[in-house]
Structures are given as C-alpha cells and as structure tokens.
Amino acid sequence: MTDSEGLWIRILSEVKKQVNIQTYKTWFEKAKEFSLVNNTLTIEAPTKFFADWLEQHYKSLLEEISYNLTGQNIKIDFIGSSKNKSKPSLKKSIIDFTNYAVLNSRYTFNHFVVGKNNHFAYSAAQAVAEQPGKIYNPFFIYGGFGLGKTHLMQAVGHYVINNKKKKKVLYTSTEDFTNEMISAIQTNTTINFRKKFRTYDVLMIDDIHFLAGKEGSQEEFFHTFNTLYNSKKQIILTSDRRPKEIQDLQKRLISRFEWGLLADIKRPNLETRIAILRQKCEEENIILKDEIIDFIADNFDDNIRQLEGSLIKILAFSSYKNIQTEQIKIDDVKEILSDLMIKQKKTINLDLIQEEVAKYFKIGKNQIKELTRKKEIAIPRQIAMYLSVKLIPHISLLEIAKHYNKKDHSTIIHAKKNILNMLTNDINLKSKIDEIIENINE
Ligand code: ADP
Ligand code: MG
C-alpha cells in the first residue's frame, strides 16, 4: 500500500495483537480515523472522555506502532465525536508502508513478574538475551494460553535491540512465517526466503505448534531451521506444549527443537498472581483496595490474561461511573466481574465451535453437518473442522471426525489443508476466521 489509506486500520490490527480483547472493545472499537493531514492522524472517539483516556493511556503506544508501520513520525491526536466538525479538506499525506515487525513495548523483562512458575524460563531467557546464538539454541518456551510465552520471548528481543545495536531481530507468528514460506515455495523463491531469514541474528517464531499437520511447511521449515542453526543465529520458539506432544510434527523437527533448551511456564500460584496484579496496578496508576486484589487473584487462576481483563473491566467501570478506583467496593467488583467468572468455566469444545461457525455464516447449527458439497455449507464445515484442530488442546483428529459423522481423520486433514490453502490466497478469509475465534473466546 503506498498511500495513507488504511493507516488507522493497520494500527488497529496491531493494537488488537497487543492489548486484550476487553481493552480493545472498550477503547478502540468505536474510535475512527477523522483525518490524516501533514503526518498528524486525528482519531475520533465517541466522547471527549474516551478521547482523553486514549490520549493519556495509548498515545505513545499508537505513535510507536505507526512509526514501526510507516518508518515516519506520525503524531496522533484525539477528538471527541461531534456532528458539526468538518474535516480538513487538505490532501492526505502520502505514507509508504514497510513491513516492520512490531514488538509490544510492554513485553520487556522489567514488566515481567517472576514467580516459581516461570523462574527457570525467565533465567534462561536472560541468558539467551545476553548471548544470542551462543548457549541455548534453539530456545523453546512452552506452556498454556496467556501464561507469558510471547511476553518473555519479546523481552529477549527488546533486550537484544537495546543492548546489542548491531544485531537484527525478527519476531513473527508461525502463521505469517508459514504464509510467507508457502508463497516462496509457490514462486520458486525458497532460496531467497532462506537468505532473507539468515540476515537476522535473532529469529523469534511464536506459537510453532501451528506447524502441526502442515507437511509442506514443515519440509521447508526444516531447511530454514538448518540454515539458521548452522550460521549460529539464535532461534526462539514458543508452543502450547512440548515438542514431543505436538501432533503431526516430523520427528526430525521434534528432535531439533529439543537440541537446545526447553523451558516451560506453568500457571502462577496465588502469591505470584497477587504480585502480577500489584505490578499492573502500579504501571497503570490504579489504586485498588487489597481485598479487591485478593478477590481477583483468588478467582482467576487460569492465566494472566484473565487478571488483566479483570483490571480493565474495573477501570472501565470507574470511568463510566466517574469515580476513583480506590473508592470501588468489593461488592461492585463481584458484580462487574460476574460474567468473566462464568466465562472462566466455559471451555472451548466441538459443539461451541460448530455453533459459532454456523452462527457466523447464518446457517443452522446442524445444517453444517449435512452431507453436501454445496459451498455455502461445505466451507463453513471445513472452517469448523480447522478451528477444532486449532483451538481445542490435545484433541485427536478422530474425535473431530466422529463429531462430524466422518469415518476417519482423513476428512479433517483434508479440511485443514484446504482452509490453510485458501488462507494464503484470501485475506478476507483470515479476518473472518479471526472474528469467529473472537466470538468463540468471548
Ligand atoms: P502467551 O503467549 O503465553 O499466551 P502472553 O505472553 O501473551 O501469553 O501473556 C498474556 C498477558 O499476560 C500479556 O499481557 C503479558 O504481558 C501478561 N503476562 C504474562 N506473564 C506475565 C508476568 N510474569 N508478569 C507480568 N505480566 C505477564
Ligand atoms: Mg502468545
């Protein structure tokens, strides 16, 4: 893209990766691009209050993201919505987009609370950051959702960028990495692809378990891995499980992933959860009564994203009601968090995925299982199968097959391949699928 169009949309899609869903929905969903003139991007929020909040809390993050996206200093201003404001009629600025990887500015070692659950991974990450490519290669971090894998991985990236100026760092999701790899395979440019990645000193690939079942990608990844490894580049990977437990992953990749150091992150205990909440409050200048902190820590023990989600909800409450956070009472908190506490019990299962996919495509929940090749049904069904593989931990392909009245797992493999193929050619499909995932998680 060579003009400014869509800058805000691009910024938003980065923001979406960097803040949790609740924050995104509360503060960003209704914010729109008002104008972009002379490198000042003006964002229109629903009210003056929202505009001020965004200004205070997110201006620097947004400016950093837009710098990373465009390579230019873009000033970001916020205004509250008003029907009579007329847009400046000046010509929009011209902006060149380059493809910079964006690290989350919060994901540093300083912001990472160390507890028994992550102590080992944290120390190892620091060692890797000190001497990239030298001691633990690859460095493989694994553990459940929302436990800090991405944060810790990016902390290494920040450290290297800040302390070893000559080193080049790349952070990418497995999805983006494989998409680029697939297009390299399709255009016979895998040599260039490998060369390009060899220019990085530290390559971080997040959620490598998504490589499972993708034969072609694994094949090429194997070579890319070897190229990097042999040139002593630091490889850092994260996964939701240890290499051996990743289904449908080539043995030679499993063994390579185990060459270096495996470090797991477990769920934080009560003490650590309290420490994390305290630190987050401090970072955000929030004062909460101790009993409220204890209440949140007591009730949300699954992952850290829940803790953050709770704080955001409490913040949103204090701003709607226009009261200081220190005045919030524990009974208010119980009320505010009641739906999150119910949600905590909701686990993602085959039924839920079937239902959300059907809802999204406006077809009947059971229609999706019908034996038909009609596109309107067959594509949603394949998406549902694909999402079942992607979102349900430890599920077997056979289990999914049975749910969709299929004899064996080959249908599921086929569905997954087909969707992954479509994803490489159809950008809209990715956003559709992202939206369904969001609905499922809600
Ligand atoms: P994962 O990649 O394991 O799913 P993330 O790294 O995205 O998890 O972490 C989820 C959220 O929890 C992030 O906002 C992150 O900053 C926060 N978080 C995770 N671990 C810690 C920690 N030890 N200290 C402070 N914040 C943490
Ligand atoms: Mg992650």
Coordinates of N, CA and C in Angstrom, one line a residue, residues 8 11-12 15 26-36 39-66 74-82 85:
W8 N -5.0 3.8 10.0 CA -5.7 3.5 11.3 C -6.1 2.1 11.4
I11 N -3.1 0.2 12.1 CA -2.7 0.4 13.5 C -3.6 -0.4 14.4
L12 N -4.9 -0.4 14.1 CA -5.8 -1.2 14.9 C -5.5 -2.6 14.9
V15 N -2.8 -3.1 17.3 CA -3.3 -2.9 18.7 C -4.0 -4.1 19.2
T26 N -13.4 -2.0 24.6 CA -13.8 -0.8 25.4 C -13.3 0.5 24.8
W27 N -12.0 0.5 24.3 CA -11.4 1.8 24.0 C -11.2 2.0 22.5
F28 N -11.1 0.9 21.7 CA -10.6 1.1 20.3 C -11.7 0.9 19.3
E29 N -12.7 0.0 19.7 CA -13.6 -0.4 18.6 C -14.3 0.7 18.0
K30 N -14.7 1.7 18.8 CA -15.5 2.8 18.3 C -14.7 4.0 17.9
A31 N -13.4 3.9 17.9 CA -12.5 5.0 17.5 C -12.3 5.0 16.0
K32 N -12.5 6.1 15.4 CA -12.4 6.1 13.9 C -11.4 7.1 13.4
E33 N -10.9 6.9 12.2 CA -10.0 7.9 11.7 C -10.8 9.1 11.3
F34 N -10.4 10.3 11.7 CA -11.1 11.5 11.4 C -10.4 12.2 10.2
S35 N -9.1 12.3 10.4 CA -8.3 12.9 9.2 C -6.8 12.5 9.4
L36 N -6.1 12.7 8.3 CA -4.7 12.5 8.3 C -4.1 13.6 7.5
N39 N 1.0 14.4 8.3 CA 1.5 13.4 9.3 C 0.9 13.5 10.7
T40 N -0.2 14.2 10.8 CA -1.0 14.1 12.0 C -2.2 13.3 11.8
L41 N -2.3 12.2 12.5 CA -3.5 11.4 12.4 C -4.5 11.7 13.5
T42 N -5.7 12.2 13.1 CA -6.6 12.6 14.2 C -7.7 11.5 14.3
I43 N -7.9 11.0 15.5 CA -8.8 9.9 15.7 C -10.0 10.5 16.5
E44 N -11.2 10.0 16.0 CA -12.4 10.5 16.6 C -12.9 9.4 17.5
A45 N -13.1 9.7 18.8 CA -13.6 8.8 19.8 C -15.0 9.2 20.1
P46 N -15.8 8.2 20.6 CA -17.3 8.5 20.8 C -17.5 9.7 21.7
T47 N -16.7 10.0 22.7 CA -17.0 11.1 23.6 C -15.6 11.7 23.9
K48 N -15.7 12.9 24.5 CA -14.5 13.6 24.9 C -13.7 12.8 26.0
F49 N -14.5 12.1 26.9 CA -13.9 11.3 27.9 C -13.0 10.2 27.3
F50 N -13.6 9.5 26.3 CA -12.9 8.5 25.6 C -11.6 9.0 24.9
A51 N -11.8 10.2 24.3 CA -10.6 10.8 23.6 C -9.5 11.1 24.6
D52 N -9.9 11.6 25.8 CA -8.9 11.9 26.8 C -8.2 10.7 27.3
W53 N -9.0 9.6 27.5 CA -8.4 8.4 28.0 C -7.4 7.8 27.0
L54 N -7.8 7.8 25.8 CA -6.9 7.3 24.7 C -5.6 8.1 24.7
E55 N -5.8 9.4 24.8 CA -4.7 10.3 24.8 C -3.7 9.9 25.9
Q56 N -4.3 9.8 27.1 CA -3.4 9.6 28.3 C -2.8 8.2 28.3
H57 N -3.5 7.2 27.9 CA -3.0 5.8 28.0 C -2.4 5.2 26.8
Y58 N -2.8 5.6 25.6 CA -2.4 4.9 24.5 C -1.7 5.7 23.4
K59 N -1.6 7.0 23.6 CA -1.0 7.8 22.6 C 0.4 7.3 22.2
S60 N 1.2 7.0 23.2 CA 2.6 6.7 22.9 C 2.7 5.3 22.2
L61 N 1.8 4.4 22.7 CA 1.8 3.1 22.0 C 1.4 3.2 20.5
L62 N 0.4 4.0 20.3 CA -0.1 4.2 18.9 C 0.9 4.9 18.0
E63 N 1.6 5.8 18.6 CA 2.6 6.5 17.8 C 3.8 5.6 17.5
E64 N 4.1 4.8 18.5 CA 5.2 3.8 18.3 C 4.8 2.8 17.2
I65 N 3.5 2.3 17.3 CA 3.1 1.4 16.2 C 3.1 2.0 14.9
S66 N 2.6 3.3 14.8 CA 2.6 3.9 13.5 C 4.0 4.2 12.9
I74 N 4.5 9.9 13.1 CA 3.1 10.3 12.9 C 2.6 10.8 14.2
K75 N 2.1 12.0 14.3 CA 1.5 12.5 15.5 C 0.1 12.0 15.6
I76 N -0.3 11.6 16.8 CA -1.7 11.1 16.9 C -2.5 12.0 17.8
D77 N -3.6 12.6 17.3 CA -4.4 13.4 18.2 C -5.8 12.8 18.3
F78 N -6.5 13.1 19.4 CA -7.8 12.5 19.6 C -8.8 13.6 19.8
I79 N -10.0 13.4 19.2 CA -11.1 14.3 19.5 C -12.3 13.5 19.9
G80 N -13.2 14.2 20.6 CA -14.5 13.5 20.9 C -15.4 13.8 19.7
S81 N -16.4 12.9 19.6 CA -17.2 13.0 18.4 C -18.1 14.2 18.5
S82 N -18.3 14.8 17.4 CA -19.2 16.0 17.3 C -19.7 16.1 15.9
K85 N -18.3 19.0 13.3 CA -16.9 19.2 12.9 C -16.7 18.9 11.4

